[in-house]
XYZ file of C-alpha atoms in Angstrom:
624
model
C 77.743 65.340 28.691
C 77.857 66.291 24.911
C 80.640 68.176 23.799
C 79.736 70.975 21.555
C 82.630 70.073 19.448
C 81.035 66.411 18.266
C 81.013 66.042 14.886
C 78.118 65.081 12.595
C 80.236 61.539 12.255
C 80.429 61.025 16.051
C 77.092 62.036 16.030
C 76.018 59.342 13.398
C 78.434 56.245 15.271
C 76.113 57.253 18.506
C 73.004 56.598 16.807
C 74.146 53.276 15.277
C 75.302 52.336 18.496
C 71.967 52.652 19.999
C 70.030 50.864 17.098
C 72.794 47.785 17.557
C 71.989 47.995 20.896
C 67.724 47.897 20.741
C 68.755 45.319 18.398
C 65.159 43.323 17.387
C 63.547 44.812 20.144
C 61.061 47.560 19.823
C 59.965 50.784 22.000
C 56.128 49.926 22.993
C 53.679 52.143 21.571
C 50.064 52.939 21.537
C 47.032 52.980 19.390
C 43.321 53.657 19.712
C 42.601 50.996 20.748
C 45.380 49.910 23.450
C 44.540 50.411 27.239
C 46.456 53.615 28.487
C 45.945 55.436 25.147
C 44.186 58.401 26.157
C 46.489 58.606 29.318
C 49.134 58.181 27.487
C 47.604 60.818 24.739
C 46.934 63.594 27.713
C 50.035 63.278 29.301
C 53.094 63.239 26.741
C 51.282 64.359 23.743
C 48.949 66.678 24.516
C 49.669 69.376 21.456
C 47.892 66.859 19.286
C 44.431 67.453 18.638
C 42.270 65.403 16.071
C 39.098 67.182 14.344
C 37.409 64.268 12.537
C 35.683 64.382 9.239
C 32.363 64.287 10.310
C 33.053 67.988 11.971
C 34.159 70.306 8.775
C 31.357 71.721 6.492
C 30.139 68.784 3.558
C 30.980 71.599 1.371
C 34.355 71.949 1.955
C 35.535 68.678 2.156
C 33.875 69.023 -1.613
C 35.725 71.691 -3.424
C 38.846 70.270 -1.019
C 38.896 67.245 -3.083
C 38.177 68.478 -6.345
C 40.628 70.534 -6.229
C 43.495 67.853 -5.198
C 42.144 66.415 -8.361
C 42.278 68.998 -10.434
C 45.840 70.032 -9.577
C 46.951 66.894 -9.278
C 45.511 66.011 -13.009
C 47.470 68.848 -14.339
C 50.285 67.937 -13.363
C 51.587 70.713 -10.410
C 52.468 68.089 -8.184
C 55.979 67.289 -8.790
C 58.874 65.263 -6.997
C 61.416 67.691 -5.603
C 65.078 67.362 -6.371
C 66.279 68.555 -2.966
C 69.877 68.144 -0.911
C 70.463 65.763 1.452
C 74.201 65.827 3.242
C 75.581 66.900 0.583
C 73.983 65.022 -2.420
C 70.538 65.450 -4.362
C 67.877 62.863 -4.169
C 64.312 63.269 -5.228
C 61.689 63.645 -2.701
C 59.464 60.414 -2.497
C 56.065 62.202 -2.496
C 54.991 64.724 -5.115
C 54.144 68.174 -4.315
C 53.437 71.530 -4.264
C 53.514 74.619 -2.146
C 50.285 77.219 -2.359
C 50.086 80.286 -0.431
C 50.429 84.060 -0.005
C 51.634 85.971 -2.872
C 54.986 86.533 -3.124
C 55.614 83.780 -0.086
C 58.298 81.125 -0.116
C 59.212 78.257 1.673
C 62.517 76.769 2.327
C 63.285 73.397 3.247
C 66.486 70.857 2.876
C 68.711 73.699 0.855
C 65.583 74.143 -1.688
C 63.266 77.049 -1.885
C 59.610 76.269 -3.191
C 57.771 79.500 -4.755
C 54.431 79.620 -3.760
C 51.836 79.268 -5.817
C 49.378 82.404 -4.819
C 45.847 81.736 -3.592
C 43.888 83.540 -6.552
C 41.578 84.056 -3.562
C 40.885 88.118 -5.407
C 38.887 88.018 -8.560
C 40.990 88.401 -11.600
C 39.648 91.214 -12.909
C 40.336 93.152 -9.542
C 44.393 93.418 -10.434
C 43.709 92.735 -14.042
C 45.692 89.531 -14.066
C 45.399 86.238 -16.158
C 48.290 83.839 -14.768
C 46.399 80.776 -14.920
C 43.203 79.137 -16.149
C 39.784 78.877 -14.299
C 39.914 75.569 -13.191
C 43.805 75.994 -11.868
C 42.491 79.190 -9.674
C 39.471 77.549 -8.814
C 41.732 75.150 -7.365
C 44.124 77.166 -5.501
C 40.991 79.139 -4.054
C 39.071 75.866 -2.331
C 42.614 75.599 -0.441
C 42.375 79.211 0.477
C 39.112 78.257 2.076
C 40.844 75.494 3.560
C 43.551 77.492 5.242
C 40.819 80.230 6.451
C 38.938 77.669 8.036
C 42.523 76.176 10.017
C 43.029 79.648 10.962
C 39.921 80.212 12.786
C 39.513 77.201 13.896
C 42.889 76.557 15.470
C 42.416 79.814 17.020
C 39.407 78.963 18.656
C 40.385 75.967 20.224
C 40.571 76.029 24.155
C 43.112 74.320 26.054
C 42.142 70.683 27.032
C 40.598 70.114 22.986
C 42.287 67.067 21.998
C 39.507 65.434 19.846
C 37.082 67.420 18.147
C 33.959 65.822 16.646
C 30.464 67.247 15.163
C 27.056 66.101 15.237
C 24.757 64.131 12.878
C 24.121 67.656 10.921
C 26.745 69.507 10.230
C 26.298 73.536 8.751
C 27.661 73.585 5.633
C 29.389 77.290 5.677
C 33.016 77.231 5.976
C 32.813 79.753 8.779
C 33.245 77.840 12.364
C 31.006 77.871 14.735
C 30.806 75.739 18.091
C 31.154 72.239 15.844
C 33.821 71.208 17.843
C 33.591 69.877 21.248
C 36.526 68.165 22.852
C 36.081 64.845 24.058
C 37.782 63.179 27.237
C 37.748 59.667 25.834
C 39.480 57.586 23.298
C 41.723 58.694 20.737
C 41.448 58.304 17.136
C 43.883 58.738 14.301
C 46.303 61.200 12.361
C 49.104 61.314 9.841
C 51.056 63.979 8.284
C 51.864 63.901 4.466
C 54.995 65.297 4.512
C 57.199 64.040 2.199
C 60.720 62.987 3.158
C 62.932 65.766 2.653
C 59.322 69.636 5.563
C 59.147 69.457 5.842
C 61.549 66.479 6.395
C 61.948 62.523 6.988
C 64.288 59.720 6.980
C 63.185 56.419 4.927
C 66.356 55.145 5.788
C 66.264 51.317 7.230
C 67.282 50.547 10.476
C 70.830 49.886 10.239
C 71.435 53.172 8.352
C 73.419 56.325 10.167
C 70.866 57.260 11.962
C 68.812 57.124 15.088
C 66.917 60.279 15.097
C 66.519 62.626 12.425
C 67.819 65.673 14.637
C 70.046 67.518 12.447
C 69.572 70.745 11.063
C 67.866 69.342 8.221
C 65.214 66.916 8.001
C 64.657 64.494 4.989
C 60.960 65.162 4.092
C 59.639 63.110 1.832
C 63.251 61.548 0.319
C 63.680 58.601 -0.999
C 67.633 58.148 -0.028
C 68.966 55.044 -0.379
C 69.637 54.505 -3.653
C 72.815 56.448 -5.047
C 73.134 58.958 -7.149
C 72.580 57.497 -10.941
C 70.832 54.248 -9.606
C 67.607 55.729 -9.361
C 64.443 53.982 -11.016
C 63.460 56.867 -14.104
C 60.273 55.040 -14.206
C 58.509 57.507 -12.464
C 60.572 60.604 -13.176
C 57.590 62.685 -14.162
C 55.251 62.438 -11.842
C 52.329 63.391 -13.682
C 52.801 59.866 -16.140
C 50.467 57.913 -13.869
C 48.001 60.722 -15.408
C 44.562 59.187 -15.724
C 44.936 55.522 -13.803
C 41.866 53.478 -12.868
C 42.660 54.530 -9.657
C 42.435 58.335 -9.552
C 39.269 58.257 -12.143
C 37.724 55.816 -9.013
C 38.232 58.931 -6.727
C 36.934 61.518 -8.895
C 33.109 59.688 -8.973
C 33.927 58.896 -5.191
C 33.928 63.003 -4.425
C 30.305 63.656 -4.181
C 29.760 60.827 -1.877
C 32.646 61.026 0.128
C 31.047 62.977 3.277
C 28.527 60.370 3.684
C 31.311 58.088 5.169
C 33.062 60.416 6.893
C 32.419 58.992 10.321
C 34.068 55.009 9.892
C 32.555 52.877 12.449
C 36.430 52.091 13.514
C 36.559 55.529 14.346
C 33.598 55.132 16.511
C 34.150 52.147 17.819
C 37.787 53.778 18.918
C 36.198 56.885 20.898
C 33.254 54.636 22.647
C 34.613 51.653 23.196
C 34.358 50.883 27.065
C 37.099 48.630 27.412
C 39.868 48.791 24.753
C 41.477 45.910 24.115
C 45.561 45.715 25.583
C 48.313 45.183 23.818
C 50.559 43.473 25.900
C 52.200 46.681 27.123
C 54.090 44.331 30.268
C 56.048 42.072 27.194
C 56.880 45.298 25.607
C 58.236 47.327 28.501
C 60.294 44.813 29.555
C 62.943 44.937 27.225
C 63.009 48.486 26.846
C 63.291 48.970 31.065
C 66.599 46.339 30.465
C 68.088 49.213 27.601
C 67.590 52.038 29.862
C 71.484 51.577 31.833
C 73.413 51.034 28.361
C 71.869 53.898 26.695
C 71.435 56.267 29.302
C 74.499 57.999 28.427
C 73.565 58.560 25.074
C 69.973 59.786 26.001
C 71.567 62.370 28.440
C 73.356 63.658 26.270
C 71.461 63.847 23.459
C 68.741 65.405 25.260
C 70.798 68.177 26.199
C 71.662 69.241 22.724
C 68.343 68.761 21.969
C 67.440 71.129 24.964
C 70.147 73.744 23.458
C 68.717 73.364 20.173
C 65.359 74.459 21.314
C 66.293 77.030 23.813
C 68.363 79.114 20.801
C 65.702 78.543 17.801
C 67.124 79.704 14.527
C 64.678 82.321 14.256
C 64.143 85.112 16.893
C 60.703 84.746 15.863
C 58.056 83.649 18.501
C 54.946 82.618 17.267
C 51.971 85.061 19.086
C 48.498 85.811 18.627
C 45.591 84.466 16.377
C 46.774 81.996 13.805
C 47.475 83.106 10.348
C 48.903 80.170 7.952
C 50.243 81.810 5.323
C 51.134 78.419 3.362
C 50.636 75.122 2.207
C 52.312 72.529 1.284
C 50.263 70.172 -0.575
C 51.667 66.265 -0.712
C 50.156 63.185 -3.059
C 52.023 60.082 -2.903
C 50.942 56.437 -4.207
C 52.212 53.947 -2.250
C 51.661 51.315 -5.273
C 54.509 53.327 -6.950
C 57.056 53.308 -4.763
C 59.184 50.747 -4.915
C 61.561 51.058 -1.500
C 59.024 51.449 1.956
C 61.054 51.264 4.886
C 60.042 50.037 7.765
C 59.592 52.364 11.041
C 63.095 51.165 13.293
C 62.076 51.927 16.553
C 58.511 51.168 17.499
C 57.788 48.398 14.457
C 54.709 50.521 13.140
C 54.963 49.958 10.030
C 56.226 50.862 6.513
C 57.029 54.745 6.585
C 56.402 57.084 4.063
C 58.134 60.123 5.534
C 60.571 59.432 8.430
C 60.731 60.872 11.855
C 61.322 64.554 11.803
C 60.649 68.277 12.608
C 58.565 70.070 9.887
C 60.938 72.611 9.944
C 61.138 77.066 8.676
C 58.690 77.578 11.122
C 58.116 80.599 13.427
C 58.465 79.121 16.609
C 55.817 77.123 18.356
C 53.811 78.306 15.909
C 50.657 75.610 15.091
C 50.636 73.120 12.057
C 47.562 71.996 10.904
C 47.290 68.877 8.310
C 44.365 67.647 5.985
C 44.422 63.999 4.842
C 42.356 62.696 2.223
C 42.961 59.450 1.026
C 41.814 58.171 -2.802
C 39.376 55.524 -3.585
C 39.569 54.203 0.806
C 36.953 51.324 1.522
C 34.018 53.147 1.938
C 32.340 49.865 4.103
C 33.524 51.623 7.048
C 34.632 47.724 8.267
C 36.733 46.948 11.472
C 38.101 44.691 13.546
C 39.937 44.479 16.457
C 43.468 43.490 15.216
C 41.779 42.767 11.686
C 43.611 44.046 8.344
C 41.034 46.752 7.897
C 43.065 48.850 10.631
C 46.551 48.465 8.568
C 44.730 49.918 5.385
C 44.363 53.381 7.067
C 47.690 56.317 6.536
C 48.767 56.538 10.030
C 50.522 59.365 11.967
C 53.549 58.284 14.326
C 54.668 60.481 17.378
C 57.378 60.504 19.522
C 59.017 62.642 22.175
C 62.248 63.290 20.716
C 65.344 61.812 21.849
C 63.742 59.648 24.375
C 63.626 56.060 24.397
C 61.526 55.460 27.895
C 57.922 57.105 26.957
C 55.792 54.798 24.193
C 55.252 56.319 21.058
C 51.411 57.266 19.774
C 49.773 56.274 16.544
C 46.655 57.203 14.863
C 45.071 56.277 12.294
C 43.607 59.062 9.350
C 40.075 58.485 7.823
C 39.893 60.683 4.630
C 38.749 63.906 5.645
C 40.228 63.844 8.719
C 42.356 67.071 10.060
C 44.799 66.958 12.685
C 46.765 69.853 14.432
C 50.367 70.637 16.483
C 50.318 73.318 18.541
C 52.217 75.068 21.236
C 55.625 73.223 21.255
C 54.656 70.033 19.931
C 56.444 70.185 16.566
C 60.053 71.501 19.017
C 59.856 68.430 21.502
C 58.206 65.883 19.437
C 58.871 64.538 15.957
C 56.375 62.585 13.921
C 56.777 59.809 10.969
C 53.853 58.786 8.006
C 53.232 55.566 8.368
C 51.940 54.440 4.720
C 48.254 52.768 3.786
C 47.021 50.795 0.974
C 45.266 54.019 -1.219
C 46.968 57.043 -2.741
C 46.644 59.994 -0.467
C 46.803 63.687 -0.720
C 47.265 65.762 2.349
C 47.366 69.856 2.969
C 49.646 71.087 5.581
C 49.164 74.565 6.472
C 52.232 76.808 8.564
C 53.458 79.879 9.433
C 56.923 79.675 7.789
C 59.262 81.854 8.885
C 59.323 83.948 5.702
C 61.965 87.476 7.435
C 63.915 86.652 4.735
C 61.624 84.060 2.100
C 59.149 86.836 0.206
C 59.690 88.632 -3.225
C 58.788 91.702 -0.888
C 61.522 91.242 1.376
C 64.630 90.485 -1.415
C 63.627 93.659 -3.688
C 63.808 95.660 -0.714
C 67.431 94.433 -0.563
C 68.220 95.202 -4.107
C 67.282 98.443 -3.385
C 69.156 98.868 -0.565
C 72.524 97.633 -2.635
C 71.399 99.593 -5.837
C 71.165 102.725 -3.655
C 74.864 102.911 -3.594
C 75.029 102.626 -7.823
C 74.597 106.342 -9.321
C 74.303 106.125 -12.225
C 74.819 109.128 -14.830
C 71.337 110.684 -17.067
C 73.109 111.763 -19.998
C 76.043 109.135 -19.978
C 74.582 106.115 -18.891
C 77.786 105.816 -16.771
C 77.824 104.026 -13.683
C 80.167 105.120 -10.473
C 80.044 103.659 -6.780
C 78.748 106.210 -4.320
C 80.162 105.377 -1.066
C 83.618 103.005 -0.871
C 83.730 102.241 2.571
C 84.885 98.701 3.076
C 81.807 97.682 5.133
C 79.172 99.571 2.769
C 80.665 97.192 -0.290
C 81.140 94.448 1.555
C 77.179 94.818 2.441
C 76.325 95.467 -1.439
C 78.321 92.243 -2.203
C 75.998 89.785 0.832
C 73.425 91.190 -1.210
C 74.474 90.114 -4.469
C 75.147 86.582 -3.541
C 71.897 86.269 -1.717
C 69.944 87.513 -4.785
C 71.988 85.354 -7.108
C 71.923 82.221 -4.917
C 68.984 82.114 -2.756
C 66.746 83.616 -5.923
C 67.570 83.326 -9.161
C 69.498 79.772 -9.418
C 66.885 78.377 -6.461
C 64.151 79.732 -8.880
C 65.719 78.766 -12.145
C 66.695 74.733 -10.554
C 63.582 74.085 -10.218
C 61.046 76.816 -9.350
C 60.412 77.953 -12.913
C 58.659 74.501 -13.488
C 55.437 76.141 -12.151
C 55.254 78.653 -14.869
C 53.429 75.962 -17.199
C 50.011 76.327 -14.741
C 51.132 79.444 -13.238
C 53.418 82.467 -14.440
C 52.831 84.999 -11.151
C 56.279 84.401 -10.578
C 57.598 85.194 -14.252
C 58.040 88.936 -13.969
C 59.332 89.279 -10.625
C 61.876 86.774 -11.351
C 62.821 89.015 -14.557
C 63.416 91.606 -12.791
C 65.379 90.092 -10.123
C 67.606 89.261 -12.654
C 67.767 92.870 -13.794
C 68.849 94.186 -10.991
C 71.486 91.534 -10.411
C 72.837 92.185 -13.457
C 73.651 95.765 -12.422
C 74.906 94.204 -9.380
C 77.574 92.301 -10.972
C 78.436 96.033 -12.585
C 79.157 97.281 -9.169
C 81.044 94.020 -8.646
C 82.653 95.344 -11.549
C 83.728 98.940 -10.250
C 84.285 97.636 -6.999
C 87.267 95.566 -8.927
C 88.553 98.550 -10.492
C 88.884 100.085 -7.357
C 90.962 97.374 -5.762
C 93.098 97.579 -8.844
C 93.925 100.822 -9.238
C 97.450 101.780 -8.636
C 96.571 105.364 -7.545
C 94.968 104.175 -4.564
C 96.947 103.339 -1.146
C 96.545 102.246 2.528
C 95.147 100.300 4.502
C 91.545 101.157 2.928
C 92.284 99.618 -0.190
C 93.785 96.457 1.507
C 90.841 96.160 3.203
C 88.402 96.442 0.335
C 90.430 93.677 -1.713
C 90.278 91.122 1.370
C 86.483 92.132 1.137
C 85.978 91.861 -2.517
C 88.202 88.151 -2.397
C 86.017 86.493 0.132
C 83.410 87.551 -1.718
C 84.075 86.490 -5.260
C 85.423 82.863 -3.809
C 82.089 82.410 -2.363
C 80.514 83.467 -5.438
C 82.759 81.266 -7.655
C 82.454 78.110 -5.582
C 78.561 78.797 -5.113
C 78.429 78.786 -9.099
C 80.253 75.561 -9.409
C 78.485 73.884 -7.210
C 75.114 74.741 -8.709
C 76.478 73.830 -12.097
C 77.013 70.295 -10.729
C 73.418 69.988 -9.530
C 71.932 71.391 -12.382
C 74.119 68.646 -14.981
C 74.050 65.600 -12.397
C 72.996 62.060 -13.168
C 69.691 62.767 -11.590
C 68.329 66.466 -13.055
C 69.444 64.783 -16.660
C 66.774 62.305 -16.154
C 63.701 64.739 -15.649
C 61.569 65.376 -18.722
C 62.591 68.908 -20.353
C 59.742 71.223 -18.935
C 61.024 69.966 -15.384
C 64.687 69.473 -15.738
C 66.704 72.389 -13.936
C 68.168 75.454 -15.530
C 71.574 76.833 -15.365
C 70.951 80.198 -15.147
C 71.902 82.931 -14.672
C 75.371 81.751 -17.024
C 77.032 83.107 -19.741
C 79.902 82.698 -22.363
C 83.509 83.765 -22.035
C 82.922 86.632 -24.209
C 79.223 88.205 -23.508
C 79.888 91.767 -23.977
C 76.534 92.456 -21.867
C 77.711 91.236 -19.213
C 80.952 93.084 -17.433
C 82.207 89.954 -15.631
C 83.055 86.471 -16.753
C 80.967 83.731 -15.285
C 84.253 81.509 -14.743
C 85.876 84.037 -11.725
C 88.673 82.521 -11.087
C 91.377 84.536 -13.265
C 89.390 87.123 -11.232
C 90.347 85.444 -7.917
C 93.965 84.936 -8.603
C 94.618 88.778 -9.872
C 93.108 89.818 -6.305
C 94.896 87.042 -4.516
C 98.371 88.281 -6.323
C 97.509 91.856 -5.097
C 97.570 91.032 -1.718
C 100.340 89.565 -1.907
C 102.530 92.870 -3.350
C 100.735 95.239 -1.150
């Protein structure tokens, strides 16, 4: 059985071990049309449900589409410079994160600041952050996520594919458009972009076998390194008006008409689905099953640890309330490295297999997909080409090599949802088409610790212990217990690190189309800054002569662990912000090395550079 002291290297030869072992051979899995789909469908993955096109109001799928256009024309949608073990790559879709004011969402060591809905009227807070069309924009995705919420909460158990009838209303509000249907599946795919959310493009032969770890590769495009990567598409608003994306703006008002493909019908009525030679498949697989038992077992038991102590302690209950989005747009035609899927030989991936990940637990996901410019001929044929032109979901229990995988293919329009514990026991891949593609994914991140709300309460709590003097402008420490200063300092760092530098590397971007975020920010920094006085005083106490015992030793073993942390943190932010990749982002998107400061800023009471700092502490400790 796995030993909980495996390291992430064993962990890695494991997984190597088992792709030398599958070899050329490939896990069998099903699509719409392969016999034992639907079986297949209601037995192992039965948190997936489909709602086709044809089922959400005209209307919607409207201002939905305009308003991928609209954001995606000015330029919002941006490739994320995230961290991958240890080293930054950029994301290989382009995106953006939308949601409730104030929200955030973290994923793969980088925290995305959510652009608010503007669902109010502007004139009801008296506040001009953006332009019309930009709020416009954000609001038809507000409209979006209300309609996921009520209709995810609506669903009964059993819904698996949910399609409407010739007329559909046009309201956003749901009614009873969406009857489940006991037949054959159709098709999904998430747009997550390598590093959410969250996937490996890795090929086969890389490190890995599963993307289990803590963090997921959503939407990376790893496997170049660092200072090799192609600065052709470094801003990723360049492609700007292509032939392609002017196509899809005329397509918009006719796009509903076509929302129903006759694949997709042919995949749900079809009385006898063709097989796909399931027996040649299984075969193989059945003779793996001995030589990588071991591994499975044990795998699956860290896996089963893994979900039976979630991060969180927060258990997803009651109706559905998304509070954000994370909006994805990736061009296939631009990307120059598509890996094929390893396992299952589905295809070329455009996010690997993963988690979508800051979740509360078992709480839904639900996922939009429109695709730009698609063949609107609505052509299919069994085993034809048209098929392969679709963006494709992949599923697959996680950590098991003995149950087939599921695929399904997207039609524009098309929504798809994970409920219960799907998203825990499964992990899912994007399996690339021929158009662009934009897709909406809506969550309930786990925000206890990710909103502006939440980190100025913690100022305040750190701040409460700074008095400062009304006629002086003096500043003293109130209470100088160890543990009180060592809780002021976990502030600090979390403020400094988790806020300002996450904001400042690549948050602050947003501020072209959006400044909501602007004054917050500033006065984060303000009260940071008066944080690094109590930093400050704290130091003075430590060194003061007149003080004895074993209080003061304790408050300078206190005040060193937290200054090394908050030196190395610094350094290490500094190298991200100058590497080989952040220098070749256009200015308005390159990262910002803030907060820093000169040797000698006299408004600020502490050098940037701490060591000295470090070693007078260390030297204390040493004579006490």
């Amino acid at each position: 059985m796995k030993r909980s002291g495996d390291s992430e290297g064993e962990k890695r030869r494991k997984r190597r071990r088992l792709l030398q072992e599958l070899g050329d051979q490939k896990i069998p899995f099903l699509g719409p049309t392969d016999r034992g789909f639907q079986q297949l469908w209601d037995s192992s993955y039965s948190g997936l449900v489909l709602r086709r096109a044809c089922s959400l109001p005209v209307e919607l799928h409207t201002q939905v589409g305009a308003a991928f256009l609209t954001l995606r024309k000015k330029g919002c949608l941006l490739r994320d410079l995230v961290r991958v073990r240890d080293r930054d790559v950029f994301t290989a879709v382009s995106r953006t994160l939308l949601g409730e004011p104030g929200h955030t969402y973290r994923y793969l060591d980088t925290r995305l600041f959510a652009i608010p809905w503007h669902s109010e009227p502007t004139e009801s807070k008296g506040e001009n952050c953006c332009d019309p069309d930009f709020r416009a924009a954000c609001k038809a995705l507000w409209e979006l996520n209300n309609f996921f919420c009520t209709d995810v909460s609506q669903l009964k158990e059993g819904d698996k594919l949910l399609q409407g009838a010739k007329t559909v209303d046009t309201e956003v509000k749901q009614g009873d458009e969406g009857d489940s249907e006991d037949s054959k599946n159709s098709e999904g795919v998430d747009s997550e972009s390598r590093p959410s959310e969250e996937g490996d493009t890795e090929s086969k032969h890389s490190e890995e076998w599963d993307i289990e770890s803590k963090h997921s590769e959503e939407g990376c495009s790893g496997t170049k390194a660092e200072g090799e990567w192609d600065t052709g598409s470094k801003n990723s608003s360049e492609e700007g008006e292509s032939s392609q994306m002017k196509q899809c703006e005329t397509s918009i008002s006719s796009h509903s008409e076509a929302m129903c493909p006759t694949w997709a019908t042919k995949a749900v009525c079809s009385s006898e689905p063709k097989p796909m030679g399931q027996e040649d498949n299984e075969k193989p697989v059945a003779q793996l099953k001995h030589s990588l038992s071991d591994y499975h077992i044990e795998d699956k038991e860290n896996l089963e640890n893994r979900c039976s102590q979630p991060s969180s302690p927060f258990l997803f209950t009651g109706p559905v309330k998304f509070n954000v989005t994370l909006l994805n747009y990736m061009d296939p035609a631009s990307m120059s490295q598509l890996k094929e899927e390893p396992y299952y030989g589905m295809g070329k991936m455009a996010v690997g297999w993963h988690h979508d990940e800051n979740l509360v637990t078992h709480s839904p996901v639900a996922v939009y997909n429109y695709s730009c410019c698609q063949d609107q001929k609505g052509e299919s044929s069994e085993g034809g080409s048209s098929e392969r032109s679709f963006w494709r979901i992949g599923l697959k229990v996680a950590w098991d090599i003995h149950t087939p995988g599921l695929m399904l293919p997207l039609e524009s329009g098309d929504c798809y949802y994970m409920r219960d514990d799907l998203n825990t026991t499964h992990q899912h891949c994007v399996l690339a088409g021929d158009t662009a593609r934009f897709s909406s994914t809506h969550r309930v991140a786990e925000c206890s610790k990710g909103t502006l709300g939440y980190i100025q309460s913690r100022c305040q709590e750190a701040l409460s212990n700074l008095r400062t003097d009304p006629e002086t402008g003096s500043h003293s420490l109130l209470a100088l217990l160890p543990t009180t200063l060592q809780h002021c300092e976990e502030i600090h760092n979390e403020v400094e690190f988790e806020w300002l530098r996450q904001y400042w590397f690549q948050g602050r971007r947003y501020t072209r189309f959006c400044s909501w975020w602007s004054r917050p920010m500033e006065q984060l920094e303000n009260d940071w800054r008066l944080m690094e006085t109590m930093t400050n005083l704290f130091l003075a106490l430590v060194e003061d002569d007149g003080r004895a015992g074993d209080n003061r030793r304790d408050m300078a073993e206190t005040l060193l662990s937290a200054l090394t942390d908050r030196h190395q943190q610094r350094q290490t932010w500094r190298d991200r912000c100058h590497s080989t990749l952040a220098q070749t982002l256009p200015p308005e998107e390159a990262p910002v090395d803030r907060p820093f400061w000169g040797v000698d800023d006299p408004s600020m009471p502490l050098p940037f550079d701490l060591a000295d700092i470090i070693n007078r502490v260390e030297s204390l400790l040493w004579r006490m």
